[in-house]
């Protein structure tokens, strides 16, 4: 069974992330989308809120699980018996950071490979920060996030 981990901060999950997840779920037997608890970023939503919103967004996928983790992604992946880390690439600007992250992870554990997937072009420009900026300025985020995320953010933020 090929297990892949899709790690990230998902603050919040977007339609771009879901597109990556859909592709990953078609390639691997099981995909665990995992929210990093101790990322460097100052997050807008709590880990529990992010996990809840991801769970509500992935009900159509029967081989996707949702979790959170602390510490190194690679250690979490080993514990889950995963062989692959999934990362999304949107534009050249993502490349340098993703290359460094994948090479660091590979240096820590060469058995776990990083697979890069791309989104549909219509999602290429979306990022969680731009969604938060639109929301904070009263704009409409419904095109960029799953319906449940839109509803939750409009009600609670
Ligand atoms: N659709 C929409 N947005 C996307 C996207 C897509 N398909 N792909 C990437 N992004 C955006 C995210 O929205 C996010 O935007 P933001 O910066 O505006 O918030 C940005 O790209 C990157 O976010 P994400 O993919 O969640 O990565 P991250 O940099 O927040 O998290 C971890 C990276 C958590 C995987 C990494 O820090 C990690 O592994 N941490 C654990 C410790 C560790 O093992 N470190 C590595 C060894 S030192």
Coordinates of N, CA and C and ligand atoms in Angstrom, one line a residue:
X1 N 0.8 -1.2 0.0 CA 0.0 0.0 0.0 C 0.9 1.3 0.0
X2 N 0.7 2.1 -1.0 CA 1.5 3.3 -1.1 C 0.8 4.5 -0.3
X3 N 1.4 4.9 0.8 CA 0.8 6.0 1.5 C 1.6 7.3 1.3
X4 N 0.9 8.4 1.1 CA 1.5 9.7 0.9 C 1.0 10.7 1.9
X5 N 1.9 11.5 2.4 CA 1.5 12.6 3.3 C 1.5 13.9 2.5
X6 N 0.4 14.7 2.7 CA 0.4 16.0 2.1 C 0.4 17.0 3.3
X7 N 1.6 17.5 3.7 CA 1.8 18.3 4.9 C 1.6 19.8 4.5
X8 N 1.2 20.6 5.5 CA 1.2 22.1 5.2 C 0.6 22.8 6.4
X9 N 0.4 24.1 6.2 CA -0.3 24.8 7.3 C -1.8 25.0 7.0
X10 N -2.2 25.0 5.8 CA -3.6 25.0 5.4 C -4.4 26.0 6.2
X11 N -4.0 27.2 6.1 CA -4.6 28.3 7.0 C -5.3 29.3 6.1
X12 N -6.4 29.1 5.5 CA -7.2 27.9 5.4 C -6.9 27.0 4.2
X13 N -7.5 25.8 4.2 CA -7.4 25.0 3.0 C -8.2 25.7 1.8
X14 N -7.6 25.6 0.6 CA -8.2 26.3 -0.6 C -8.6 25.3 -1.6
X15 N -9.2 25.8 -2.7 CA -9.6 24.9 -3.8 C -8.3 24.5 -4.5
X16 N -7.2 25.2 -4.4 CA -5.9 24.8 -5.0 C -5.4 23.6 -4.3
X17 N -5.4 23.7 -2.9 CA -5.0 22.5 -2.1 C -5.8 21.3 -2.5
X18 N -7.1 21.5 -2.6 CA -8.0 20.3 -2.9 C -7.7 19.7 -4.3
X19 N -7.3 20.6 -5.2 CA -7.0 20.1 -6.5 C -5.7 19.2 -6.5
X20 N -4.7 19.6 -5.7 CA -3.5 18.8 -5.5 C -3.9 17.5 -4.8
X21 N -4.8 17.6 -3.8 CA -5.2 16.4 -3.0 C -5.9 15.4 -3.9
X22 N -6.8 15.9 -4.8 CA -7.5 15.0 -5.7 C -6.5 14.3 -6.6
X23 N -5.5 15.0 -7.2 CA -4.5 14.3 -8.0 C -3.8 13.3 -7.2
X24 N -3.4 13.6 -6.0 CA -2.6 12.7 -5.1 C -3.5 11.5 -4.8
X25 N -4.8 11.7 -4.6 CA -5.6 10.5 -4.2 C -5.8 9.6 -5.3
X26 N -5.6 10.1 -6.6 CA -5.8 9.2 -7.7 C -4.5 8.4 -8.0
X27 N -3.4 8.9 -7.4 CA -2.1 8.2 -7.6 C -1.8 7.2 -6.5
X28 N -2.1 7.6 -5.3 CA -1.7 6.8 -4.1 C -2.8 6.1 -3.5
X29 N -2.5 5.0 -2.8 CA -3.6 4.2 -2.1 C -4.2 5.0 -1.0
X30 N -3.4 5.7 -0.2 CA -3.9 6.5 0.9 C -3.2 7.8 1.0
X31 N -3.9 8.9 1.2 CA -3.2 10.2 1.3 C -3.6 10.7 2.7
X32 N -2.7 11.1 3.5 CA -3.0 11.8 4.8 C -2.6 13.2 4.6
X33 N -3.6 14.1 4.7 CA -3.4 15.5 4.7 C -3.2 15.9 6.1
X34 N -2.0 16.5 6.4 CA -1.5 16.7 7.8 C -1.2 18.1 8.1
X35 N -1.8 18.7 9.1 CA -1.6 20.1 9.4 C -0.4 20.1 10.4
X36 N 0.6 20.9 10.1 CA 1.8 21.1 10.9 C 1.4 22.0 12.1
X37 N 1.7 21.4 13.3 CA 1.3 22.2 14.5 C 2.3 23.3 14.9
X38 N 3.6 23.0 14.5 CA 4.6 24.0 15.0 C 5.3 24.7 13.9
X39 N 4.5 25.0 12.8 CA 5.1 25.7 11.7 C 5.6 27.1 12.2
X40 N 6.5 27.6 11.4 CA 7.1 28.9 11.7 C 6.0 30.1 11.6
X41 N 5.0 29.8 10.9 CA 4.0 30.8 10.6 C 3.1 31.2 11.8
X42 N 2.7 32.4 11.9 CA 1.7 32.8 12.9 C 0.4 32.6 12.1
X43 N -0.4 31.6 12.7 CA -1.6 31.2 11.9 C -2.9 32.0 12.4
X44 N -3.8 32.1 11.5 CA -5.1 32.8 11.6 C -6.1 31.9 12.3
X45 N -6.1 30.6 11.9 CA -7.0 29.6 12.4 C -6.3 28.7 13.3
X46 N -6.9 28.1 14.4 CA -6.3 27.2 15.2 C -6.1 25.9 14.4
X47 N -5.2 25.0 14.9 CA -5.0 23.7 14.3 C -6.4 23.0 14.2
X48 N -7.1 23.0 15.4 CA -8.4 22.3 15.4 C -9.4 22.8 14.4
X49 N -9.4 24.1 14.2 CA -10.3 24.7 13.2 C -9.9 24.2 11.8
X50 N -8.5 24.2 11.6 CA -8.0 23.9 10.2 C -8.4 22.4 9.9
X51 N -8.2 21.5 10.9 CA -8.4 20.1 10.8 C -9.9 19.9 10.5
X52 N -10.8 20.6 11.2 CA -12.2 20.5 11.1 C -12.6 20.9 9.7
X53 N -12.1 22.0 9.2 CA -12.5 22.5 7.9 C -11.9 21.6 6.8
X54 N -10.8 21.0 7.0 CA -10.2 20.1 6.0 C -11.1 18.8 6.0
X55 N -11.5 18.3 7.1 CA -12.4 17.1 7.2 C -13.7 17.4 6.4
X56 N -14.2 18.5 6.6 CA -15.5 18.8 5.9 C -15.3 19.0 4.4
X57 N -14.1 19.4 4.0 CA -13.8 19.6 2.6 C -13.5 18.3 1.8
X58 N -13.1 17.2 2.5 CA -12.6 16.1 1.8 C -13.6 14.9 1.9
X59 N -14.8 15.1 2.2 CA -15.8 14.0 2.4 C -16.0 13.2 1.1
X60 N -15.6 13.8 -0.1 CA -15.8 13.1 -1.4 C -14.7 12.1 -1.6
X61 N -13.6 12.1 -0.9 CA -12.4 11.3 -1.1 C -12.5 10.1 -0.1
X62 N -12.5 8.9 -0.7 CA -12.6 7.8 0.3 C -11.2 7.3 0.7
X63 N -10.1 7.7 0.1 CA -8.8 7.3 0.6 C -8.0 8.4 1.2
X64 N -8.7 9.4 1.7 CA -8.0 10.6 2.3 C -8.3 10.6 3.8
X65 N -7.2 10.8 4.6 CA -7.4 11.0 6.1 C -6.9 12.3 6.4
X66 N -7.4 12.9 7.5 CA -6.9 14.2 8.0 C -6.3 14.1 9.4
X67 N -5.2 14.7 9.6 CA -4.5 14.6 10.9 C -3.7 15.9 11.1
X68 N -3.1 16.0 12.3 CA -2.2 17.1 12.5 C -0.9 16.4 13.2
X69 N 0.2 17.1 13.2 CA 1.4 16.6 13.7 C 2.3 17.6 14.3
X70 N 3.2 17.2 15.2 CA 4.2 18.1 15.8 C 5.5 17.6 15.4
X71 N 6.5 18.5 15.2 CA 7.8 18.0 15.0 C 8.1 17.9 13.5
X72 N 9.1 17.1 13.2 CA 9.5 17.0 11.8 C 8.5 16.2 10.9
X73 N 8.3 16.7 9.8 CA 7.3 16.1 8.8 C 7.8 14.6 8.5
X74 N 9.1 14.5 8.3 CA 9.7 13.3 7.9 C 9.5 12.2 9.0
X75 N 9.6 12.6 10.3 CA 9.4 11.7 11.4 C 7.9 11.2 11.4
X76 N 7.1 12.2 11.2 CA 5.6 11.9 11.2 C 5.4 10.9 10.0
X77 N 6.0 11.2 8.9 CA 5.8 10.3 7.7 C 6.2 8.9 8.0
X78 N 7.4 8.8 8.7 CA 7.9 7.4 9.0 C 6.9 6.7 9.9
X79 N 6.4 7.4 10.9 CA 5.4 6.8 11.8 C 4.2 6.3 11.1
X80 N 3.8 7.0 10.1 CA 2.6 6.6 9.3 C 2.8 5.6 8.3
X81 N 4.1 5.2 8.1 CA 4.5 4.2 7.1 C 4.4 4.8 5.7
X82 N 4.6 6.1 5.6 CA 4.5 6.7 4.2 C 5.8 6.7 3.5
X83 N 5.7 6.6 2.2 CA 6.9 6.6 1.4 C 7.1 7.9 0.6
X84 N 6.0 8.7 0.6 CA 6.0 9.9 -0.2 C 5.5 11.1 0.5
X85 N 6.1 12.3 0.3 CA 5.5 13.5 0.7 C 5.0 14.3 -0.5
X86 N 3.8 14.8 -0.5 CA 3.3 15.6 -1.6 C 3.5 17.0 -1.3
X87 N 3.9 17.8 -2.3 CA 3.9 19.2 -2.2 C 3.4 19.8 -3.5
X88 N 2.7 20.9 -3.4 CA 2.2 21.5 -4.6 C 3.1 22.6 -5.1
X89 N 3.2 22.7 -6.4 CA 4.0 23.8 -7.1 C 3.0 24.6 -7.9
X90 N 3.0 25.9 -7.6 CA 2.1 26.8 -8.4 C 2.9 27.5 -9.5
X91 N 4.0 28.1 -9.1 CA 4.8 28.9 -10.0 C 6.2 28.8 -9.7
X92 N 7.1 29.3 -10.6 CA 8.5 29.3 -10.4 C 8.9 29.8 -9.0
X93 N 8.1 30.8 -8.5 CA 8.5 31.4 -7.2 C 8.4 30.3 -6.1
X94 N 7.6 29.3 -6.2 CA 7.5 28.2 -5.2 C 8.8 27.3 -5.2
X95 N 9.5 27.3 -6.4 CA 10.4 26.3 -6.6 C 11.6 26.3 -5.6
X96 N 12.2 27.5 -5.4 CA 13.4 27.5 -4.6 C 13.1 27.0 -3.2
X97 N 12.0 27.4 -2.6 CA 11.7 27.0 -1.2 C 11.4 25.5 -1.2
X98 N 10.6 25.0 -2.2 CA 10.2 23.6 -2.2 C 11.4 22.7 -2.5
X99 N 12.3 23.2 -3.3 CA 13.6 22.4 -3.6 C 14.4 22.2 -2.3
X100 N 14.5 23.4 -1.6 CA 15.3 23.3 -0.3 C 14.6 22.4 0.7
X101 N 13.3 22.5 0.8 CA 12.5 21.7 1.8 C 12.7 20.2 1.4
X102 N 12.6 19.9 0.1 CA 12.6 18.5 -0.3 C 14.0 17.9 -0.1
X103 N 15.0 18.7 -0.4 CA 16.4 18.2 -0.2 C 16.8 18.1 1.2
X104 N 16.2 19.0 2.1 CA 16.5 18.8 3.5 C 15.8 17.5 4.0
X105 N 14.6 17.3 3.6 CA 13.9 16.1 4.0 C 14.6 14.8 3.5
X106 N 15.1 14.9 2.3 CA 15.8 13.8 1.7 C 17.1 13.5 2.5
X107 N 17.8 14.6 2.9 CA 19.0 14.4 3.7 C 18.7 13.8 5.0
X108 N 17.5 14.1 5.6 CA 17.1 13.5 6.9 C 16.7 12.1 6.7
X109 N 16.0 11.7 5.6 CA 15.6 10.3 5.4 C 15.4 10.1 3.9
X110 N 16.4 9.4 3.3 CA 16.4 9.2 1.9 C 15.3 8.3 1.4
X111 N 14.7 7.5 2.3 CA 13.7 6.5 1.9 C 12.4 7.2 1.5
X112 N 12.2 8.4 2.0 CA 10.9 9.1 1.7 C 11.2 10.2 0.7
X113 N 10.4 10.0 -0.4 CA 10.6 10.9 -1.6 C 9.5 12.0 -1.6
X114 N 9.9 13.1 -2.1 CA 8.9 14.2 -2.3 C 8.4 14.2 -3.8
X115 N 7.1 14.2 -3.9 CA 6.5 14.3 -5.3 C 5.8 15.6 -5.4
X116 N 6.1 16.3 -6.4 CA 5.5 17.6 -6.7 C 4.4 17.5 -7.6
X117 N 3.2 18.1 -7.3 CA 2.1 18.1 -8.2 C 1.7 19.5 -8.5
X118 N 1.1 19.7 -9.6 CA 0.7 21.1 -10.0 C -0.9 21.2 -9.9
X119 N -1.3 22.4 -9.8 CA -2.8 22.6 -9.8 C -3.2 23.0 -11.2
X120 N -4.5 23.0 -11.4 CA -5.1 23.6 -12.6 C -4.7 25.0 -12.7
X121 N -4.4 25.6 -13.9 CA -4.0 27.0 -14.0 C -4.9 28.0 -13.2
X122 N -6.2 27.7 -13.2 CA -7.1 28.6 -12.6 C -6.9 28.8 -11.1
X123 N -6.2 27.8 -10.5 CA -5.9 27.9 -9.1 C -4.4 28.4 -8.8
X124 N -3.7 28.6 -9.8 CA -2.2 28.9 -9.6 C -1.9 30.1 -8.7
X125 N -2.8 31.1 -8.8 CA -2.4 32.3 -8.1 C -2.9 32.3 -6.6
X126 N -3.7 31.3 -6.2 CA -4.3 31.3 -4.9 C -3.3 31.0 -3.8
X127 N -3.4 31.8 -2.7 CA -2.6 31.4 -1.5 C -3.4 31.7 -0.3
X128 N -3.1 31.1 0.8 CA -3.9 31.3 2.0 C -3.8 32.7 2.4
X129 N -2.7 33.4 2.3 CA -2.5 34.8 2.7 C -3.4 35.7 1.9
X130 N -3.5 35.5 0.5 CA -4.4 36.4 -0.2 C -5.8 36.2 0.2
X131 N -6.2 34.9 0.5 CA -7.6 34.7 0.9 C -7.9 35.5 2.2
X132 N -6.9 35.4 3.1 CA -7.1 36.1 4.4 C -7.2 37.6 4.1
X133 N -6.4 38.1 3.2 CA -6.4 39.6 2.9 C -7.8 40.0 2.3
X134 N -8.3 39.2 1.4 CA -9.6 39.5 0.8 C -10.7 39.5 1.8
X135 N -10.6 38.4 2.7 CA -11.6 38.3 3.7 C -11.6 39.5 4.7
X136 N -10.4 39.8 5.1 CA -10.2 40.9 6.1 C -10.7 42.3 5.5
X137 N -10.7 42.4 4.2 CA -11.1 43.6 3.6 C -12.5 43.5 3.0
X138 N -13.3 42.5 3.5 CA -14.7 42.4 3.1 C -15.0 41.9 1.7
X139 N -13.9 41.3 1.1 CA -14.1 40.8 -0.3 C -14.7 39.4 -0.3
X140 N -15.1 38.9 -1.5 CA -15.7 37.6 -1.7 C -14.7 36.5 -1.9
X141 N -14.6 35.5 -1.0 CA -13.6 34.5 -1.2 C -14.2 33.2 -1.7
X142 N -15.5 33.2 -2.0 CA -16.2 32.0 -2.3 C -15.6 31.2 -3.5
X143 N -15.0 31.9 -4.5 CA -14.4 31.3 -5.6 C -13.1 30.5 -5.3
X144 N -12.5 30.8 -4.2 CA -11.2 30.3 -3.9 C -11.1 29.2 -2.9
X145 N -12.2 29.1 -2.1 CA -12.2 28.1 -1.0 C -13.4 27.2 -1.1
X146 N -13.4 26.0 -0.5 CA -14.5 25.1 -0.5 C -15.7 25.8 0.3
X147 N -16.9 25.5 -0.1 CA -18.1 26.1 0.5 C -18.1 26.1 2.0
X148 N -17.7 25.0 2.6 CA -17.8 25.0 4.1 C -16.8 25.9 4.7
X149 N -15.6 26.1 4.0 CA -14.6 27.1 4.5 C -15.2 28.5 4.4
X150 N -15.8 28.8 3.3 CA -16.4 30.1 3.0 C -17.4 30.4 4.1
X151 N -18.3 29.5 4.3 CA -19.4 29.7 5.4 C -18.7 29.9 6.7
X152 N -17.8 29.1 7.1 CA -17.2 29.2 8.4 C -16.5 30.5 8.6
X153 N -15.7 30.9 7.6 CA -14.9 32.1 7.8 C -15.8 33.4 7.8
X154 N -16.8 33.4 7.0 CA -17.7 34.5 7.0 C -18.4 34.6 8.4
X155 N -18.8 33.5 8.9 CA -19.5 33.5 10.2 C -18.6 33.8 11.4
X156 N -17.4 33.2 11.4 CA -16.5 33.3 12.6 C -15.4 34.2 12.5
X157 N -15.1 34.9 11.4 CA -14.0 35.9 11.4 C -14.4 37.2 10.9
Ligands
LIG1 N1 -3.2 26.1 -3.4 C1 -3.3 27.2 -2.7 N2 -2.3 27.6 -1.9 C2 -1.1 26.9 -2.0 C3 -1.0 25.7 -2.8 C4 -2.1 25.4 -3.5 N3 -2.1 24.3 -4.3 N4 0.2 25.3 -2.6 C5 0.8 26.0 -1.8 N5 0.0 27.0 -1.4 C6 0.3 28.2 -0.5 C7 -0.3 28.1 0.8 O1 -1.6 28.7 0.7 C8 0.7 28.9 1.6 O2 0.3 30.3 1.4 P1 0.7 31.4 2.5 O3 2.2 31.4 2.6 O4 0.0 32.5 1.9 O5 0.0 30.9 3.8 C9 2.0 28.6 0.9 O6 1.7 28.2 -0.3 C10 2.8 27.6 1.6 O7 2.0 26.8 2.5 P2 2.1 25.3 2.8 O8 2.1 24.5 1.6 O9 1.0 25.1 3.8 O10 3.5 25.2 3.4 P3 4.1 25.8 4.6 O11 5.3 26.5 4.1 O12 3.1 26.6 5.4 O13 4.4 24.6 5.5 C11 5.6 22.6 6.1 C12 5.4 23.8 5.2 C13 4.6 22.6 7.3 C14 5.3 21.3 5.3 C15 7.0 22.6 6.6 O14 7.3 23.8 7.2 C16 7.3 21.5 7.5 O15 7.5 20.3 7.1 N6 7.4 21.8 8.8 C17 7.6 20.8 9.9 C18 9.1 20.8 10.3 C19 9.9 20.2 9.3 O16 9.9 19.0 9.1 N7 10.7 21.1 8.6 C20 11.5 20.6 7.4 C21 12.8 20.2 7.8 S1 13.7 21.5 8.6

